[in-house]
C-alpha positions as semicolon CSV with decimal commas, in nm:
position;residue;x (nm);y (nm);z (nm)
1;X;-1,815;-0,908;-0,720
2;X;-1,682;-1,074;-1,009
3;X;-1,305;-1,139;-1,022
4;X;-1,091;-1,058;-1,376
5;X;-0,824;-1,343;-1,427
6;X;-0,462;-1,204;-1,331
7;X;-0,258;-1,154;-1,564
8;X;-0,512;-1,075;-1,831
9;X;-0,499;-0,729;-1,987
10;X;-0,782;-0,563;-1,835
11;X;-0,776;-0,229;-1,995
12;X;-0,985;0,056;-1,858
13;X;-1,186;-0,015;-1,545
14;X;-1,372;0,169;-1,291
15;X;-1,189;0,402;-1,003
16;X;-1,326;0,375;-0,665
17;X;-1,508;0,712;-0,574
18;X;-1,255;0,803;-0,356
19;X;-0,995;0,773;-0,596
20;X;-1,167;1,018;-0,796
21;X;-1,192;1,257;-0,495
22;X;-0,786;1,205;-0,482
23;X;-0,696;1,263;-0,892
24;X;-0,932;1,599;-0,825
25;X;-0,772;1,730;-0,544
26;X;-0,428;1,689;-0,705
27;X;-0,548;1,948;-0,940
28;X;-0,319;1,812;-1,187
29;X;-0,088;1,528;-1,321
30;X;0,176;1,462;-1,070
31;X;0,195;1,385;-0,731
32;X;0,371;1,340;-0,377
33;X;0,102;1,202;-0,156
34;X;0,312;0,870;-0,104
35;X;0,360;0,623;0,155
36;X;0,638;0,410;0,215
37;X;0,657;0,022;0,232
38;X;0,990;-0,174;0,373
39;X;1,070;-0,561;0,410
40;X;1,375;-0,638;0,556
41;X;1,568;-1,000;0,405
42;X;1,853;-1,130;0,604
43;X;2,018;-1,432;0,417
44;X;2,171;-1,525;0,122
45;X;1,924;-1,331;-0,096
46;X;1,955;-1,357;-0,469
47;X;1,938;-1,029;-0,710
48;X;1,785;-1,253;-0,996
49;X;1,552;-1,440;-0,750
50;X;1,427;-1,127;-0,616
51;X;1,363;-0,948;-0,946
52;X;1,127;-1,252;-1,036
53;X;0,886;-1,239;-0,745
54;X;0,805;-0,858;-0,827
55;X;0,765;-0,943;-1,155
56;X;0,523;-1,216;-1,026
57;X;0,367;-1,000;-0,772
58;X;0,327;-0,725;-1,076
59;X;0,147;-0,964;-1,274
60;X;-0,073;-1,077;-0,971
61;X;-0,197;-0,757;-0,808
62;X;-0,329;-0,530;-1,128
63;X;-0,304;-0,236;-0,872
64;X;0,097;-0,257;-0,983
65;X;0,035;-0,239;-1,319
66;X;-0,228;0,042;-1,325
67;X;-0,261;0,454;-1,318
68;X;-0,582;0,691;-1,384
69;X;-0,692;0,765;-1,702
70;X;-0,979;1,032;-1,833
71;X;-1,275;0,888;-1,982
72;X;-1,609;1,035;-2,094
73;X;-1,751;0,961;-1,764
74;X;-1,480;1,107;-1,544
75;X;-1,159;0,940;-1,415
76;X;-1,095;0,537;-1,417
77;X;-0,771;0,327;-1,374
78;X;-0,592;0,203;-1,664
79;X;-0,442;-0,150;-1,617
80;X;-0,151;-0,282;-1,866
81;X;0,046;-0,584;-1,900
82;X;0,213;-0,774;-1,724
83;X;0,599;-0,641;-1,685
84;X;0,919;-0,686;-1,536
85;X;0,982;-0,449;-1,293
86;X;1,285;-0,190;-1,291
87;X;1,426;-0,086;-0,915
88;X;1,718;0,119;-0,765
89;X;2,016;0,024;-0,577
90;X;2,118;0,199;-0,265
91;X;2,431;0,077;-0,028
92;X;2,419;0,179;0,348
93;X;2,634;-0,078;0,433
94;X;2,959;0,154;0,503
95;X;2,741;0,298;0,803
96;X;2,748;0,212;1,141
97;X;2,463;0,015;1,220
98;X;2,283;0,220;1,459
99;X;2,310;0,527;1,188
100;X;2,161;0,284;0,895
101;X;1,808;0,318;1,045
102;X;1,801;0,696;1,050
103;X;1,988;0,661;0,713
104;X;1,703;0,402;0,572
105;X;1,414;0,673;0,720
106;X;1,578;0,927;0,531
107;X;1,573;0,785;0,219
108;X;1,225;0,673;0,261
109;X;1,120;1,016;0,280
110;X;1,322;1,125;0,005
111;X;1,187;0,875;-0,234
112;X;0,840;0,982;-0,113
113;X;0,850;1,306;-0,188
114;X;0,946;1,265;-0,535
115;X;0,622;1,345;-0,727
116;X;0,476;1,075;-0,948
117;X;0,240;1,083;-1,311
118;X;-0,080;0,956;-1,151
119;X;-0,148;0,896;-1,532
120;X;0,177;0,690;-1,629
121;X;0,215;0,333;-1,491
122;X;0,327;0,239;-1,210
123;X;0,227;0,438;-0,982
124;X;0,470;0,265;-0,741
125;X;0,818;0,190;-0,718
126;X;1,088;-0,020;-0,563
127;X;1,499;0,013;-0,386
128;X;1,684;-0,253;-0,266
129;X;1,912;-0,122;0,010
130;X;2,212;-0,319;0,083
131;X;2,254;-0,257;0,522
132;X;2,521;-0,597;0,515
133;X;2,645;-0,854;0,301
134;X;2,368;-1,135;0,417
135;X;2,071;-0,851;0,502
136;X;1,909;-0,621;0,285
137;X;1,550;-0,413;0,305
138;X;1,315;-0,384;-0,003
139;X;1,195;-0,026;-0,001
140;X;0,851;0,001;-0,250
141;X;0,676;0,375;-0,218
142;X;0,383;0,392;-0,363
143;X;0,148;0,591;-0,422
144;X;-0,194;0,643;-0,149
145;X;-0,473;0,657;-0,425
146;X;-0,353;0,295;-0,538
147;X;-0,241;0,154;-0,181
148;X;-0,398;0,161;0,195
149;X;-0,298;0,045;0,505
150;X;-0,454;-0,303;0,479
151;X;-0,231;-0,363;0,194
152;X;0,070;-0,353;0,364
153;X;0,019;-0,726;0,539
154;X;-0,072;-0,856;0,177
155;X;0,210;-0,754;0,016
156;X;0,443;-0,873;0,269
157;X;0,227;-1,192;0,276
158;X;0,245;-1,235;-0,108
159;X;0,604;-1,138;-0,135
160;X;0,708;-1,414;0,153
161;X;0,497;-1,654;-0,052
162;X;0,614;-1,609;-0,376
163;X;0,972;-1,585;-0,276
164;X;0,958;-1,921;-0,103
165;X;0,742;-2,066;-0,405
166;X;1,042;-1,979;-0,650
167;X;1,298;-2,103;-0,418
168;X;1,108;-2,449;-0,353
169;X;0,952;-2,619;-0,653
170;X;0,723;-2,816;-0,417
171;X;0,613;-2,490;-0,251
172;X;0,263;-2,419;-0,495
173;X;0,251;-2,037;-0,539
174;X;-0,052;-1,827;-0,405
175;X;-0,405;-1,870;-0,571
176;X;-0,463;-1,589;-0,761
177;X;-0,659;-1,307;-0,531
178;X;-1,052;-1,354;-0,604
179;X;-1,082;-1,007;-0,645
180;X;-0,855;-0,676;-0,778
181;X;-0,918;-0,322;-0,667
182;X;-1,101;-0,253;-0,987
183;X;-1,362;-0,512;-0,938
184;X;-1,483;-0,354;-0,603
185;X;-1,464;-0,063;-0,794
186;X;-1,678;-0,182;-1,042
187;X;-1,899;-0,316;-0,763
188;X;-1,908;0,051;-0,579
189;X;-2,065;0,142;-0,880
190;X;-2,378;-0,078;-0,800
191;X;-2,412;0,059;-0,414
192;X;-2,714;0,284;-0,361
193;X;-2,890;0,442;-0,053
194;X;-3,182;0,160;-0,088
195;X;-3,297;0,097;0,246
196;X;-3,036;0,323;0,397
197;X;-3,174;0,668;0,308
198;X;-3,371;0,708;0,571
199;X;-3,108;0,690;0,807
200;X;-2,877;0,903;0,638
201;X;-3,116;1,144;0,553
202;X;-3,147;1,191;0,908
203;X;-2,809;1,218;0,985
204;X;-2,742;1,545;0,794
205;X;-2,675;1,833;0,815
206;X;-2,441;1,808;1,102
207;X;-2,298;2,100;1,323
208;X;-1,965;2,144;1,139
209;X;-1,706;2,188;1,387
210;X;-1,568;2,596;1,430
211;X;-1,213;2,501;1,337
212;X;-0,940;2,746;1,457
213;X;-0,841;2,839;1,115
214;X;-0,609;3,116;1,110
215;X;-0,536;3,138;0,664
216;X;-0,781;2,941;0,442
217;X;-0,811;3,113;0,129
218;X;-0,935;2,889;-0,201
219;X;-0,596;3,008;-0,379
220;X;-0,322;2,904;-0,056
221;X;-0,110;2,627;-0,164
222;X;-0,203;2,320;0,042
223;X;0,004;2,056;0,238
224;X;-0,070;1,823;0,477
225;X;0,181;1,817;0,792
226;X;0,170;1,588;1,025
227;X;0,201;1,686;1,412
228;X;0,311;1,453;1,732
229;X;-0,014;1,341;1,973
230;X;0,133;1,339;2,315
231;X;0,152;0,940;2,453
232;X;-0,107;0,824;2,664
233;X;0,080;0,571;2,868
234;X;-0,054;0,229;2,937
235;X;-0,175;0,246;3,279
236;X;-0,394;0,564;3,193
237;X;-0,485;0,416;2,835
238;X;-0,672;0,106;3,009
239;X;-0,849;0,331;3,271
240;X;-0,999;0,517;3,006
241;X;-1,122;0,199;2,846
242;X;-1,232;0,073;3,134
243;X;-1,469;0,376;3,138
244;X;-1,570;0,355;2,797
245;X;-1,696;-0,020;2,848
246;X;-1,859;0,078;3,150
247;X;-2,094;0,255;2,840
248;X;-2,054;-0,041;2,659
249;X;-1,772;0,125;2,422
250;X;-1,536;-0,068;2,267
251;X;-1,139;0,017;2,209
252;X;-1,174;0,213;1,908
253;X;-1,480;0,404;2,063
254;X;-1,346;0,480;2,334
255;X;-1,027;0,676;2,173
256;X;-1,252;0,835;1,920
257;X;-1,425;0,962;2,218
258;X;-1,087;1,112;2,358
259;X;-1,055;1,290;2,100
260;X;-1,424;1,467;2,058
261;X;-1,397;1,571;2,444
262;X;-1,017;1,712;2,319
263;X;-1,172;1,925;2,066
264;X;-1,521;2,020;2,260
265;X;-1,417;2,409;2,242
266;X;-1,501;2,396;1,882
267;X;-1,740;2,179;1,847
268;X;-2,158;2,224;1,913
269;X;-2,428;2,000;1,993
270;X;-2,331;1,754;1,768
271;X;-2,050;1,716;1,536
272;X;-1,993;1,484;1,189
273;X;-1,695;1,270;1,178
274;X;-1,534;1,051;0,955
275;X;-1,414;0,686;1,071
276;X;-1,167;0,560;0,867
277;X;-1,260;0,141;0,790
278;X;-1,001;-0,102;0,612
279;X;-1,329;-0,170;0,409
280;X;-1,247;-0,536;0,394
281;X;-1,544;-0,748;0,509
282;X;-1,699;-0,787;0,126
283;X;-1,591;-1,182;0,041
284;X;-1,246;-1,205;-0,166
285;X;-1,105;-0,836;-0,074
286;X;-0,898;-0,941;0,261
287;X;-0,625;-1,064;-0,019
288;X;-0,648;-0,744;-0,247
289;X;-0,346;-0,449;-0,274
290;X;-0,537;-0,129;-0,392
291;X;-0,690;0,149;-0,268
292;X;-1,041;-0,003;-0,111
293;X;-1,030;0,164;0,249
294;X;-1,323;0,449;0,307
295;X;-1,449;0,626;0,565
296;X;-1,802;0,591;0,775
297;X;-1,987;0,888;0,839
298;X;-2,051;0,868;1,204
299;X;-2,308;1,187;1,380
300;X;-2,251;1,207;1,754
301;X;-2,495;1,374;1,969
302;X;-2,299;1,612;2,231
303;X;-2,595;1,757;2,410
304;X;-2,645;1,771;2,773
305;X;-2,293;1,750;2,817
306;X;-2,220;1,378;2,881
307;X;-1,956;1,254;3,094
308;X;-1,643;1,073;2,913
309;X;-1,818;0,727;2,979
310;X;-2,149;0,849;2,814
311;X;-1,985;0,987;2,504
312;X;-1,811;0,654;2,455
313;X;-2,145;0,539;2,442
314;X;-2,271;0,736;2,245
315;X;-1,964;0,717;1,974
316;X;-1,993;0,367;2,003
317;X;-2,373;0,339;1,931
318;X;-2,358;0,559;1,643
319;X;-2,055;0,419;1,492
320;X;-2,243;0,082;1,514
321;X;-2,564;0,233;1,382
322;X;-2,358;0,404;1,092
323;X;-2,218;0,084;1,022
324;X;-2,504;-0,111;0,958
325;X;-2,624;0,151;0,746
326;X;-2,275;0,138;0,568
327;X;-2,216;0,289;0,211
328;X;-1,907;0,441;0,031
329;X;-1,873;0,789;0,085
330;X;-1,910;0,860;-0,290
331;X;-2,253;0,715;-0,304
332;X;-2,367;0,969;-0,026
333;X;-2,174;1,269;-0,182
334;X;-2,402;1,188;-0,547
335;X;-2,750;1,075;-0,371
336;X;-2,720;1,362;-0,045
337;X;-2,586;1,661;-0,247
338;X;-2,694;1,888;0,043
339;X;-2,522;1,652;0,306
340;X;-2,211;1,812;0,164
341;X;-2,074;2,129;0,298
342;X;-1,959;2,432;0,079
343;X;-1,642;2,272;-0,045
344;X;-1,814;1,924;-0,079
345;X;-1,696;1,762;0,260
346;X;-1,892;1,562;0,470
347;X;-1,649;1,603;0,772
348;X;-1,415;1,802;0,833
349;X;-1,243;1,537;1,127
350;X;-1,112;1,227;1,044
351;X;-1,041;0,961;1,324
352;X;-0,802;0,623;1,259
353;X;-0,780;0,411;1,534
354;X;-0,532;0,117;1,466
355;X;-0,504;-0,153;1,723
356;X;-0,197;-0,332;1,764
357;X;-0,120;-0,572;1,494
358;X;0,160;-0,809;1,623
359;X;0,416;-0,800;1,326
360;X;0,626;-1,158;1,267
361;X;0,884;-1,278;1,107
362;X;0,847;-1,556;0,854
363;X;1,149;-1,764;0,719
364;X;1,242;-1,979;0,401
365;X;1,493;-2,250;0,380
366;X;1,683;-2,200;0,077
367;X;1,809;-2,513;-0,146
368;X;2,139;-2,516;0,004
369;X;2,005;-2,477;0,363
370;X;2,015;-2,157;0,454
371;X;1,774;-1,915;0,566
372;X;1,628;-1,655;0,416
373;X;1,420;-1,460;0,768
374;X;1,181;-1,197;0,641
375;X;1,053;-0,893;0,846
376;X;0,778;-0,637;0,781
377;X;0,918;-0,299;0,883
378;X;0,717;-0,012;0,939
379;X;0,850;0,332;0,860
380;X;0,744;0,647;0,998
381;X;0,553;0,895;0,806
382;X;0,527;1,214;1,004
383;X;0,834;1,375;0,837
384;X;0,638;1,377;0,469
385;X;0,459;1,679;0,311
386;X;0,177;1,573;0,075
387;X;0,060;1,875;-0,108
388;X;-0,298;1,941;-0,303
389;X;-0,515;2,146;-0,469
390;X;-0,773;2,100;-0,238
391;X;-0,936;1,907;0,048
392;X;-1,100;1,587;-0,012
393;X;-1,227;1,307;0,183
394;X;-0,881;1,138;0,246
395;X;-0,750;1,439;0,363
396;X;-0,961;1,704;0,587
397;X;-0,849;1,930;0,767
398;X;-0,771;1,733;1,113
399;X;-0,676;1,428;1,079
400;X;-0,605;1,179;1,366
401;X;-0,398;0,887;1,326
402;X;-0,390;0,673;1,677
403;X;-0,163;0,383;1,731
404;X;-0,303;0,115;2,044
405;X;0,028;-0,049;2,092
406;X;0,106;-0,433;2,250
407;X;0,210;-0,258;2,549
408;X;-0,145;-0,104;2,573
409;X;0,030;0,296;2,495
410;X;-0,186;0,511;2,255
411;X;-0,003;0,747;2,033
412;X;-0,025;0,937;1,741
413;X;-0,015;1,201;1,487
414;X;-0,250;1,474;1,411
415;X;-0,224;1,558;1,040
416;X;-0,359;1,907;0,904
417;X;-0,397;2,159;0,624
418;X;-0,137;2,393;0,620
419;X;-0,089;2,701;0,636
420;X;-0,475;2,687;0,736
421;X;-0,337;2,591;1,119
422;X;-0,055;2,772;1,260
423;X;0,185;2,554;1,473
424;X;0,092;2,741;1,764
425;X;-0,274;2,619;1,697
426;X;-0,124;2,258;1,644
427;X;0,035;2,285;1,964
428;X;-0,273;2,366;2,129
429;X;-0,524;2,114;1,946
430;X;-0,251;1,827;1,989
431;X;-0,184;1,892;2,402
432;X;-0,554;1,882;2,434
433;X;-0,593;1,605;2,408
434;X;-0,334;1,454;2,655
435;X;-0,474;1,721;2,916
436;X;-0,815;1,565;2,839
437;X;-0,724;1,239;2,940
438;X;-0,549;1,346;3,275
439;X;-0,874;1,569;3,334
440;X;-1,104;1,238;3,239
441;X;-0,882;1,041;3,476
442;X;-0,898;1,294;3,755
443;X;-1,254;1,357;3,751
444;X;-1,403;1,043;3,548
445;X;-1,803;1,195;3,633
446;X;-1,769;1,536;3,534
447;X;-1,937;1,661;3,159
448;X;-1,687;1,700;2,891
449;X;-1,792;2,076;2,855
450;X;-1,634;2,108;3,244
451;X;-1,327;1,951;3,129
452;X;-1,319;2,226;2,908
453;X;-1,358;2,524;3,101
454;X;-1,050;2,356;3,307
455;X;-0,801;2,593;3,132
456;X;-0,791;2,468;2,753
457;X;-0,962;2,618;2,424
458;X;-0,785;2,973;2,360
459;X;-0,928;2,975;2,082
460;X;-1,241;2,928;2,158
């Protein structure tokens, strides 16, 4: 991949395919498919100080300078010039501190749902919200077809570094990132099946799952909602590993596993699902903000009705298999047109497993002596209501998000189309799949298919 020089006006370069997906399913201009982003600075942070390291971080990351654009050969990002960047003021100070966190939530999700121009830079903004004299929290939301999950620990990274590089003239800044978002999409472009379509030739058509739909017509207005996975404690959590790499299953495996026995009323002899990947591992694109994450296509074979153990096993060898086959979703969507289902899916489950990622403070001594302590905060997203046009790779109709956390608890949420599932159904699909692992736990050899029978799947 070849790297364009920050800072340089750019102009029109390629989308990712999955961006694409995205500006299609809006089915329009605007937008409220956003995710929030907070950094909390306790010290004596300066106004002026902090309005120069977005502006630096704006002309470093061409992601913050860039929206879609339509071109004769379908969408692409547009990428302007370097700018100083406006941001709002909000004062929670006057609260109790206990009610500022609920208070900081809530006007996360406010400023998320406000819809932005997915064709009128930025696609991202930026609060500063005053919780005490000497400790503030920079709230950016931005918008998910220009930022993933990955990029959350580079901005915080890049923001730290910055900030202590204008506050210390021996500090050097950051090196400018090797790569931006449009040069892997550039390089996307280049990606073919090659040697892989064999293999993925093979791996479709899958059994789609039967879905408990209750309303899916093409002309319902469409919102994704997300719903609370019951907590699998710790204790429990590492038995059920322990059983997975038994099968030689790793972590993320292993949970993905959980969740196919969950869901085994509606599924057949084997099922398609989508593994979300940070997408990372190319050379230069661990320092990138932009939208590079995908999914991997990953077939699992459910027949002869394995035992938890074995279908970690198996989840884990295909995932492994489907990763060494690895190509964007995009490029199997063009080159497998009859991989895709009737509205163009290739899955309609999505799994994200997210292991514990320890979260630390970093500090910077000011000029007169003081610290300046910096914390990445992460806010919850389960109260937001993205709405679309339609589904699309980034959002099918079950989506799990599961959280491994330091203290070895898995938890979650389950996000879905609505009004396509009924809460009742939610109820049902979510408590599944903490029943499952009790079942697993209680009778480790018996085939997921028994589990079933064991009282779940009403709507089978």
């Amino acid at each position: 991949m070849s790297a364009t020089p920050a800072g340089a006006e750019t102009g029109v370069l390629p989308a990712t395919y999955l961006q694409q997906e995205w500006v299609a399913a809006v089915g329009g201009r605007e937008s409220n498919h956003n995710i929030p982003h907070a950094i909390e600075i306790t010290g004596p942070m300066d106004l002026d100080d902090l309005s120069a390291v977005l502006a630096a971080l704006v002309e470093r990351h061409e992601t913050m300078r860039a929206a879609f654009t339509h071109t004769e050969t379908g969408i692409a990002q547009r990428v302007v010039p370097p700018f100083r960047p406006e941001w709002g003021f909000e004062d929670l100070s006057r609260l109790p501190r206990p009610a500022q966190r609920a208070a900081l939530e809530q006007l996360a999700v406010r400023c998320c749902e406000q819809v932005i121009d997915l064709f009128t830079p930025p696609l991202w903004s930026a609060v500063v919200v005053r919780m005490a004299p000497e400790r503030h929290v920079l709230l950016t939301v931005w918008h998910h077809a220009v930022f993933d999950g990955w990029s959350n620990a580079v901005l915080f990274r890049d923001f730290h570094q910055h900030y202590r590089a204008r506050l210390d003239p021996g500090y050097p800044p950051p090196p400018a990132p090797k790569v931006q978002a449009g040069d892997y999409a550039a390089y996307e472009r280049t990606i073919g099946l090659g040697k892989n379509a064999g293999f993925w030739g093979r791996q479709f058509p899958a059994d789609p799952p039967r879905l408990p739909l209750e309303r899916a017509g093409q002309d319902d207005p469409l919102w994704l909602q997300a719903h609370p996975l019951p907590l699998v404690e710790g204790e429990a959590a590492g038995s059920l590993l322990r059983l997975g790499a038994e099968h030689g299953a790793k972590p993320g495996s292993t949970v993905r596993a959980l969740v196919l026995a969950s869901l085994t009323p509606y599924l057949g002899d084997d099922v398609m699902i989508g593994c979300v990947t940070a997408n990372r591992d190319a050379p230069g694109l661990t320092q990138t903000v932009g939208l590079v994450s995908d999914h991997v296509p990953v077939r699992v074979d459910l027949r002869d009705n394995p035992s938890f153990g074995q279908l970690a096993g198996r989840v884990h060898e295909a995932t492994r298999q489907a990763h060494v086959h690895r190509v964007p979703v995009g490029v199997l969507r063009q080159e497998l047109p009859k991989a895709a289902q009737r509205d163009g899916s290739l899955f309609d489950i999505s799994i994200n497993y997210m292991p514990h990622a320890p979260g630390r403070a970093l500090t910077i001594t000011a000029p007169d002596g003081g610290k300046i302590r910096m914390l990445s905060q992460p806010l919850p997203t389960d109260a937001l209501r993205p709405r679309m046009a339609s589904a699309f790779s980034g959002a099918v109709p079950l989506g799990f998000q599961l959280r491994h956390s330091h203290e070895g608890h898995i938890s979650g949420d389950l996000w879905a189309h609505r009004p396509a599932f009924s809460t009742r159904t939610l109820d049902e699909l979510a408590g599944n799949l903490g029943r499952t692992a009790r079942e697993v736990l209680a009778s480790p050899g018996r085939g997921i298919r028994d589990l079933a029978a064991r009282g779940r799947g009403q709507y089978n």
